[in-house]
């Protein structure tokens, strides 16, 4: 019930936020309470038009009241949608076995009695490796410990994410399953602006035997979460062989050892992140003009969160020594491009500069010849330069021609 009105809605643990239809707000609530918000809603069927956000008083049970923020959208297949943030905030659990939403009622125990963690808690692990795209949600497969599955005294199992050690940018809603369910699919959300990699058999949550009270709440034995390390990849501690997932190849133990030694010998040239960009010292790029006329293009206006993202990326590039602030009379336009995997890539529109540039003439490798040269080879691999465009430094005499501008800065 919302502000005295009963609604039928959809509970979706795969959604990051709560949604409500614009028509529903206009009909039943004060539309003047809708405030602007810079939120982009994208689902399986594509994006939806966001009108704004509104805070509504919500009642989901006799004694459960709360203020809930809803994103107001133009079109919604149901009156409202309750996402994972609603479940987490109000400590609600999805009972997938009985198709109910239950409120968590932890039971306090006497510390002197102790808790048999081996019996009461079991690890929930990922079935396979997953790459979580930035600012997105995906459904992944989990598996339960066999001891829980073979225990006839257990009928309902609570699945709880490990708040203490789970990556702060990841979100998994708590839920309940039937003990007969050995594998199950559950949404996991990445709120960060970068890719997060989780490995197969990573402990992502914990399973706990549950009993139900007559009021429909949950009765637990022991603590709610057991602190354990979640298998999020720690880039600093991960070996290069692990980073390249060499254990997933068909190489023998001896061959893997050779590859590991090879990677160690050349570890200084391996990029560890997008800011770890190489730079050759064998050549510099120099621009020769057909006509020495400074180009100054009008700045393309970008506002809101996108403008902030652009400036944050430029500051990172400045800190990495890739770009520097400029007072050049030249100025080309910056073009933000959304990556397929999420995130943002910045490009510069240098077409007018290219029109004034004296072109180089040199032969390109022939693809047919390249494939022919692979004949007889046993091992194949690929190499890719991190942000390869920046690996060749500009000649000092040409740097001023490559200047570009945003509405806030000149580089």
Short mmCIF file of N, CA, C and O in Angstrom, two decimals, residues 296-393:
data_model
loop_
_atom_site.label_atom_id
_atom_site.label_comp_id
_atom_site.label_asym_id
_atom_site.label_seq_id
_atom_site.Cartn_x
_atom_site.Cartn_y
_atom_site.Cartn_z
N UNK A 296 40.04 26.16 -34.95
CA UNK A 296 39.33 26.28 -33.68
C UNK A 296 37.86 25.96 -33.92
O UNK A 296 37.11 26.74 -34.50
N UNK A 297 37.45 24.76 -33.49
CA UNK A 297 36.08 24.31 -33.69
C UNK A 297 35.19 24.72 -32.51
O UNK A 297 35.66 24.80 -31.37
N UNK A 298 33.91 24.96 -32.75
CA UNK A 298 32.98 25.28 -31.65
C UNK A 298 32.89 24.10 -30.68
O UNK A 298 32.91 22.94 -31.10
N UNK A 299 32.79 24.41 -29.41
CA UNK A 299 32.70 23.36 -28.39
C UNK A 299 31.32 22.72 -28.42
O UNK A 299 30.30 23.41 -28.48
N UNK A 300 31.29 21.40 -28.40
CA UNK A 300 30.02 20.67 -28.34
C UNK A 300 29.56 20.63 -26.89
O UNK A 300 30.26 20.12 -26.02
N UNK A 301 28.39 21.16 -26.63
CA UNK A 301 27.90 21.30 -25.27
C UNK A 301 27.49 19.94 -24.70
O UNK A 301 26.72 19.20 -25.30
N UNK A 302 28.01 19.63 -23.54
CA UNK A 302 27.66 18.42 -22.80
C UNK A 302 27.39 18.83 -21.37
O UNK A 302 28.17 19.58 -20.77
N UNK A 303 26.29 18.37 -20.78
CA UNK A 303 25.93 18.78 -19.43
C UNK A 303 25.66 17.57 -18.54
O UNK A 303 25.67 16.42 -19.00
N UNK A 304 25.41 17.85 -17.27
CA UNK A 304 25.01 16.81 -16.33
C UNK A 304 26.11 15.82 -16.00
O UNK A 304 27.30 16.14 -16.00
N UNK A 305 25.68 14.57 -15.73
CA UNK A 305 26.61 13.52 -15.33
C UNK A 305 27.64 13.21 -16.40
O UNK A 305 28.80 12.90 -16.09
N UNK A 306 27.24 13.31 -17.68
CA UNK A 306 28.17 13.02 -18.76
C UNK A 306 29.34 14.01 -18.76
O UNK A 306 30.50 13.62 -18.94
N UNK A 307 29.04 15.28 -18.53
CA UNK A 307 30.10 16.29 -18.46
C UNK A 307 31.05 16.01 -17.30
O UNK A 307 32.27 16.16 -17.42
N UNK A 308 30.50 15.58 -16.17
CA UNK A 308 31.33 15.24 -15.01
C UNK A 308 32.21 14.03 -15.31
O UNK A 308 33.39 14.00 -14.92
N UNK A 309 31.65 13.03 -15.98
CA UNK A 309 32.43 11.83 -16.33
C UNK A 309 33.60 12.20 -17.23
O UNK A 309 34.72 11.68 -17.06
N UNK A 310 33.34 13.08 -18.21
CA UNK A 310 34.40 13.49 -19.15
C UNK A 310 35.55 14.15 -18.39
O UNK A 310 36.72 13.84 -18.61
N UNK A 311 35.22 15.08 -17.50
CA UNK A 311 36.26 15.79 -16.75
C UNK A 311 37.04 14.84 -15.85
O UNK A 311 38.26 14.97 -15.69
N UNK A 312 36.36 13.86 -15.26
CA UNK A 312 37.04 12.89 -14.39
C UNK A 312 38.04 12.06 -15.20
O UNK A 312 39.16 11.80 -14.74
N UNK A 313 37.66 11.66 -16.40
CA UNK A 313 38.56 10.88 -17.25
C UNK A 313 39.77 11.72 -17.66
O UNK A 313 40.91 11.25 -17.65
N UNK A 314 39.53 12.98 -17.99
CA UNK A 314 40.63 13.87 -18.40
C UNK A 314 41.61 14.10 -17.25
O UNK A 314 42.83 14.14 -17.47
N UNK A 315 41.10 14.23 -16.05
CA UNK A 315 41.98 14.41 -14.89
C UNK A 315 42.83 13.17 -14.64
O UNK A 315 44.01 13.27 -14.27
N UNK A 316 42.25 11.99 -14.87
CA UNK A 316 43.01 10.74 -14.74
C UNK A 316 44.11 10.67 -15.80
O UNK A 316 45.25 10.27 -15.51
N UNK A 317 43.76 11.07 -17.03
CA UNK A 317 44.76 11.06 -18.11
C UNK A 317 45.87 12.06 -17.84
O UNK A 317 47.04 11.82 -18.18
N UNK A 318 45.52 13.19 -17.22
CA UNK A 318 46.54 14.17 -16.87
C UNK A 318 47.48 13.60 -15.81
O UNK A 318 48.71 13.74 -15.90
N UNK A 319 46.90 12.95 -14.80
CA UNK A 319 47.72 12.35 -13.74
C UNK A 319 48.62 11.25 -14.29
O UNK A 319 49.72 11.03 -13.78
N UNK A 320 48.15 10.56 -15.34
CA UNK A 320 48.94 9.48 -15.94
C UNK A 320 49.98 10.00 -16.92
O UNK A 320 50.76 9.22 -17.48
N UNK A 321 50.01 11.32 -17.16
CA UNK A 321 50.99 11.90 -18.07
C UNK A 321 50.65 11.75 -19.53
O UNK A 321 51.50 11.94 -20.41
N UNK A 322 49.39 11.44 -19.84
CA UNK A 322 48.97 11.25 -21.23
C UNK A 322 48.63 12.58 -21.88
O UNK A 322 48.95 12.81 -23.05
N UNK A 323 47.99 13.48 -21.16
CA UNK A 323 47.64 14.81 -21.68
C UNK A 323 48.13 15.87 -20.70
O UNK A 323 48.51 15.56 -19.57
N UNK A 324 48.11 17.11 -21.14
CA UNK A 324 48.48 18.24 -20.28
C UNK A 324 47.60 19.43 -20.63
O UNK A 324 47.03 19.48 -21.74
N UNK A 325 47.48 20.35 -19.74
CA UNK A 325 46.66 21.53 -19.99
C UNK A 325 47.33 22.41 -21.04
O UNK A 325 48.56 22.42 -21.16
N UNK A 326 46.49 23.14 -21.79
CA UNK A 326 47.01 23.85 -22.95
C UNK A 326 46.55 25.30 -23.01
O UNK A 326 45.50 25.66 -22.45
N UNK A 327 47.35 26.11 -23.69
CA UNK A 327 46.98 27.49 -24.03
C UNK A 327 47.06 27.68 -25.54
O UNK A 327 47.18 28.80 -26.03
N UNK A 328 46.99 26.59 -26.27
CA UNK A 328 47.13 26.62 -27.73
C UNK A 328 45.96 27.36 -28.38
O UNK A 328 44.83 27.35 -27.89
N UNK A 329 46.25 27.98 -29.52
CA UNK A 329 45.20 28.65 -30.30
C UNK A 329 44.36 27.62 -31.07
O UNK A 329 43.29 27.95 -31.57
N UNK A 330 44.86 26.39 -31.16
CA UNK A 330 44.14 25.32 -31.84
C UNK A 330 43.13 24.70 -30.87
O UNK A 330 43.35 24.67 -29.67
N UNK A 331 42.04 24.18 -31.41
CA UNK A 331 41.05 23.51 -30.57
C UNK A 331 40.14 22.63 -31.42
O UNK A 331 39.41 23.13 -32.28
N UNK A 332 40.20 21.32 -31.16
CA UNK A 332 39.29 20.37 -31.82
C UNK A 332 38.23 19.92 -30.82
O UNK A 332 38.36 20.15 -29.60
N UNK A 333 37.20 19.28 -31.33
CA UNK A 333 36.06 18.87 -30.49
C UNK A 333 36.31 17.52 -29.84
O UNK A 333 36.88 16.62 -30.46
N UNK A 334 35.85 17.37 -28.62
CA UNK A 334 35.90 16.08 -27.95
C UNK A 334 34.58 15.35 -28.20
O UNK A 334 33.50 15.95 -28.23
N UNK A 335 34.67 14.03 -28.41
CA UNK A 335 33.49 13.22 -28.74
C UNK A 335 33.42 12.05 -27.75
O UNK A 335 34.22 11.12 -27.84
N UNK A 336 32.50 12.05 -26.78
CA UNK A 336 32.36 10.92 -25.86
C UNK A 336 31.63 9.77 -26.53
O UNK A 336 30.61 9.96 -27.20
N UNK A 337 32.16 8.56 -26.37
CA UNK A 337 31.57 7.37 -27.01
C UNK A 337 31.34 6.31 -25.94
O UNK A 337 32.24 5.98 -25.17
N UNK A 338 30.11 5.79 -25.87
CA UNK A 338 29.80 4.73 -24.92
C UNK A 338 30.43 3.41 -25.39
O UNK A 338 30.26 3.00 -26.53
N UNK A 339 31.15 2.74 -24.50
CA UNK A 339 31.75 1.45 -24.83
C UNK A 339 30.68 0.36 -24.84
O UNK A 339 29.67 0.46 -24.15
N UNK A 340 30.92 -0.71 -25.61
CA UNK A 340 29.98 -1.83 -25.66
C UNK A 340 29.85 -2.50 -24.30
O UNK A 340 28.79 -2.99 -23.94
N UNK A 341 30.96 -2.54 -23.56
CA UNK A 341 30.95 -3.20 -22.25
C UNK A 341 30.60 -2.22 -21.13
O UNK A 341 30.69 -2.55 -19.96
N UNK A 342 30.18 -1.02 -21.49
CA UNK A 342 29.90 0.01 -20.50
C UNK A 342 31.06 0.97 -20.38
O UNK A 342 32.11 0.80 -20.98
N UNK A 343 30.89 2.00 -19.56
CA UNK A 343 31.96 2.98 -19.43
C UNK A 343 31.95 3.96 -20.57
O UNK A 343 31.05 3.97 -21.43
N UNK A 344 32.99 4.80 -20.62
CA UNK A 344 33.04 5.89 -21.59
C UNK A 344 34.42 5.96 -22.22
O UNK A 344 35.43 5.84 -21.53
N UNK A 345 34.45 6.14 -23.52
CA UNK A 345 35.71 6.35 -24.25
C UNK A 345 35.67 7.75 -24.86
O UNK A 345 34.68 8.15 -25.46
N UNK A 346 36.76 8.49 -24.71
CA UNK A 346 36.83 9.84 -25.25
C UNK A 346 37.61 9.83 -26.56
O UNK A 346 38.74 9.34 -26.62
N UNK A 347 37.00 10.38 -27.60
CA UNK A 347 37.66 10.52 -28.89
C UNK A 347 37.72 12.01 -29.25
O UNK A 347 36.96 12.83 -28.70
N UNK A 348 38.62 12.35 -30.14
CA UNK A 348 38.75 13.74 -30.60
C UNK A 348 38.46 13.79 -32.09
O UNK A 348 38.94 12.95 -32.86
N UNK A 349 37.67 14.76 -32.49
CA UNK A 349 37.34 14.93 -33.91
C UNK A 349 38.47 15.72 -34.60
O UNK A 349 38.47 16.95 -34.61
N UNK A 350 39.42 14.98 -35.17
CA UNK A 350 40.58 15.60 -35.82
C UNK A 350 40.43 15.65 -37.35
O UNK A 350 41.42 15.78 -38.06
N UNK A 351 39.22 15.58 -37.85
CA UNK A 351 39.03 15.55 -39.31
C UNK A 351 39.54 16.82 -39.98
O UNK A 351 40.17 16.76 -41.04
N UNK A 352 39.31 17.96 -39.37
CA UNK A 352 39.77 19.21 -39.99
C UNK A 352 41.30 19.30 -39.94
O UNK A 352 41.94 19.81 -40.85
N UNK A 353 41.90 18.81 -38.85
CA UNK A 353 43.36 18.77 -38.77
C UNK A 353 43.91 17.81 -39.83
O UNK A 353 44.92 18.12 -40.48
N UNK A 354 43.26 16.69 -40.02
CA UNK A 354 43.72 15.72 -41.02
C UNK A 354 43.66 16.31 -42.43
O UNK A 354 44.50 15.99 -43.28
N UNK A 355 42.67 17.16 -42.66
CA UNK A 355 42.56 17.78 -43.99
C UNK A 355 43.76 18.68 -44.30
O UNK A 355 44.10 18.90 -45.48
N UNK A 356 44.40 19.21 -43.24
CA UNK A 356 45.55 20.10 -43.43
C UNK A 356 46.89 19.37 -43.30
O UNK A 356 47.95 19.99 -43.41
N UNK A 357 46.82 18.06 -43.06
CA UNK A 357 48.04 17.28 -42.81
C UNK A 357 48.58 16.66 -44.09
O UNK A 357 47.82 16.10 -44.89
N UNK A 358 49.90 16.74 -44.27
CA UNK A 358 50.57 16.07 -45.39
C UNK A 358 50.59 14.58 -45.09
O UNK A 358 51.14 14.13 -44.08
N UNK A 359 49.98 13.79 -45.97
CA UNK A 359 49.81 12.36 -45.73
C UNK A 359 51.11 11.59 -45.92
O UNK A 359 51.93 11.92 -46.78
N UNK A 360 51.29 10.55 -45.09
CA UNK A 360 52.42 9.63 -45.24
C UNK A 360 52.08 8.57 -46.28
O UNK A 360 50.91 8.21 -46.46
N UNK A 361 53.09 8.06 -46.94
CA UNK A 361 52.91 6.97 -47.91
C UNK A 361 53.79 5.80 -47.47
O UNK A 361 55.02 5.91 -47.48
N UNK A 362 53.17 4.71 -47.07
CA UNK A 362 53.94 3.53 -46.68
C UNK A 362 53.05 2.31 -46.92
O UNK A 362 51.82 2.38 -46.85
N UNK A 363 53.65 1.15 -47.22
CA UNK A 363 52.87 -0.07 -47.51
C UNK A 363 52.27 -0.67 -46.24
O UNK A 363 52.87 -0.62 -45.17
N UNK A 364 51.06 -1.20 -46.36
CA UNK A 364 50.41 -1.89 -45.26
C UNK A 364 50.62 -3.40 -45.40
O UNK A 364 50.71 -3.91 -46.52
N UNK A 365 50.71 -4.14 -44.29
CA UNK A 365 50.87 -5.60 -44.37
C UNK A 365 49.70 -6.23 -45.12
O UNK A 365 48.55 -5.79 -44.98
N UNK A 366 50.00 -7.24 -45.91
CA UNK A 366 48.97 -7.95 -46.67
C UNK A 366 48.41 -9.09 -45.81
O UNK A 366 49.17 -9.92 -45.31
N UNK A 367 47.08 -9.13 -45.66
CA UNK A 367 46.46 -10.12 -44.79
C UNK A 367 46.74 -11.54 -45.28
O UNK A 367 47.03 -12.44 -44.48
N UNK A 368 46.67 -11.76 -46.58
CA UNK A 368 46.92 -13.10 -47.13
C UNK A 368 48.33 -13.57 -46.80
O UNK A 368 48.55 -14.73 -46.40
N UNK A 369 49.30 -12.68 -46.94
CA UNK A 369 50.68 -13.04 -46.63
C UNK A 369 50.84 -13.35 -45.14
O UNK A 369 51.58 -14.26 -44.75
N UNK A 370 50.15 -12.56 -44.30
CA UNK A 370 50.25 -12.77 -42.86
C UNK A 370 49.70 -14.14 -42.46
O UNK A 370 50.29 -14.85 -41.64
N UNK A 371 48.56 -14.53 -43.03
CA UNK A 371 47.98 -15.84 -42.74
C UNK A 371 48.89 -16.95 -43.25
O UNK A 371 49.09 -17.98 -42.57
N UNK A 372 49.47 -16.78 -44.43
CA UNK A 372 50.36 -17.80 -44.99
C UNK A 372 51.58 -18.02 -44.09
O UNK A 372 52.06 -19.15 -43.93
N UNK A 373 52.07 -16.94 -43.46
CA UNK A 373 53.24 -17.05 -42.60
C UNK A 373 52.95 -17.82 -41.31
O UNK A 373 53.88 -18.21 -40.60
N UNK A 374 51.69 -18.05 -41.01
CA UNK A 374 51.32 -18.80 -39.81
C UNK A 374 51.35 -20.31 -40.05
O UNK A 374 51.19 -21.10 -39.12
N UNK A 375 51.56 -20.72 -41.30
CA UNK A 375 51.55 -22.15 -41.65
C UNK A 375 52.61 -22.90 -40.85
O UNK A 375 53.77 -22.49 -40.77
N UNK A 376 52.20 -23.99 -40.23
CA UNK A 376 53.13 -24.82 -39.47
C UNK A 376 53.28 -24.43 -38.02
O UNK A 376 53.91 -25.16 -37.24
N UNK A 377 52.72 -23.29 -37.63
CA UNK A 377 52.83 -22.86 -36.24
C UNK A 377 51.92 -23.69 -35.35
O UNK A 377 50.85 -24.15 -35.78
N UNK A 378 52.34 -23.91 -34.12
CA UNK A 378 51.57 -24.74 -33.19
C UNK A 378 50.83 -23.90 -32.16
O UNK A 378 49.73 -24.24 -31.74
N UNK A 379 51.42 -22.80 -31.74
CA UNK A 379 50.81 -21.95 -30.73
C UNK A 379 50.40 -20.61 -31.32
O UNK A 379 51.14 -20.01 -32.09
N UNK A 380 49.21 -20.15 -30.97
CA UNK A 380 48.71 -18.88 -31.47
C UNK A 380 48.28 -18.00 -30.30
O UNK A 380 47.72 -18.49 -29.31
N UNK A 381 48.54 -16.74 -30.39
CA UNK A 381 48.14 -15.80 -29.34
C UNK A 381 47.91 -14.44 -29.98
O UNK A 381 48.22 -14.23 -31.15
N UNK A 382 47.36 -13.54 -29.21
CA UNK A 382 47.15 -12.18 -29.69
C UNK A 382 47.70 -11.20 -28.67
O UNK A 382 47.71 -11.47 -27.47
N UNK A 383 48.13 -10.06 -29.14
CA UNK A 383 48.61 -8.98 -28.28
C UNK A 383 47.83 -7.72 -28.61
O UNK A 383 47.52 -7.47 -29.78
N UNK A 384 47.51 -6.96 -27.59
CA UNK A 384 46.75 -5.73 -27.81
C UNK A 384 47.34 -4.63 -26.94
O UNK A 384 47.60 -4.83 -25.75
N UNK A 385 47.59 -3.49 -27.54
CA UNK A 385 48.12 -2.36 -26.78
C UNK A 385 47.01 -1.67 -26.01
O UNK A 385 45.93 -1.40 -26.56
N UNK A 386 47.24 -1.41 -24.74
CA UNK A 386 46.28 -0.64 -23.95
C UNK A 386 46.25 0.80 -24.44
O UNK A 386 47.25 1.49 -24.42
N UNK A 387 45.08 1.20 -24.95
CA UNK A 387 44.91 2.56 -25.47
C UNK A 387 46.08 2.89 -26.42
O UNK A 387 46.82 3.85 -26.24
N UNK A 388 46.20 2.03 -27.43
CA UNK A 388 47.35 2.06 -28.33
C UNK A 388 47.64 3.41 -28.96
O UNK A 388 48.80 3.73 -29.26
N UNK A 389 46.62 4.24 -29.14
CA UNK A 389 46.81 5.56 -29.76
C UNK A 389 47.79 6.42 -28.97
O UNK A 389 48.50 7.25 -29.51
N UNK A 390 47.82 6.18 -27.63
CA UNK A 390 48.67 7.01 -26.76
C UNK A 390 50.07 6.43 -26.57
O UNK A 390 50.87 7.01 -25.83
N UNK A 391 50.36 5.28 -27.18
CA UNK A 391 51.67 4.65 -26.99
C UNK A 391 52.78 5.34 -27.78
O UNK A 391 53.96 5.11 -27.52
N UNK A 392 52.40 6.16 -28.76
CA UNK A 392 53.39 6.92 -29.54
C UNK A 392 53.29 8.39 -29.14
O UNK A 392 52.27 9.03 -29.35
N UNK A 393 54.36 8.96 -28.56
CA UNK A 393 54.30 10.36 -28.11
C UNK A 393 54.33 11.33 -29.29
O UNK A 393 54.86 11.02 -30.36
#
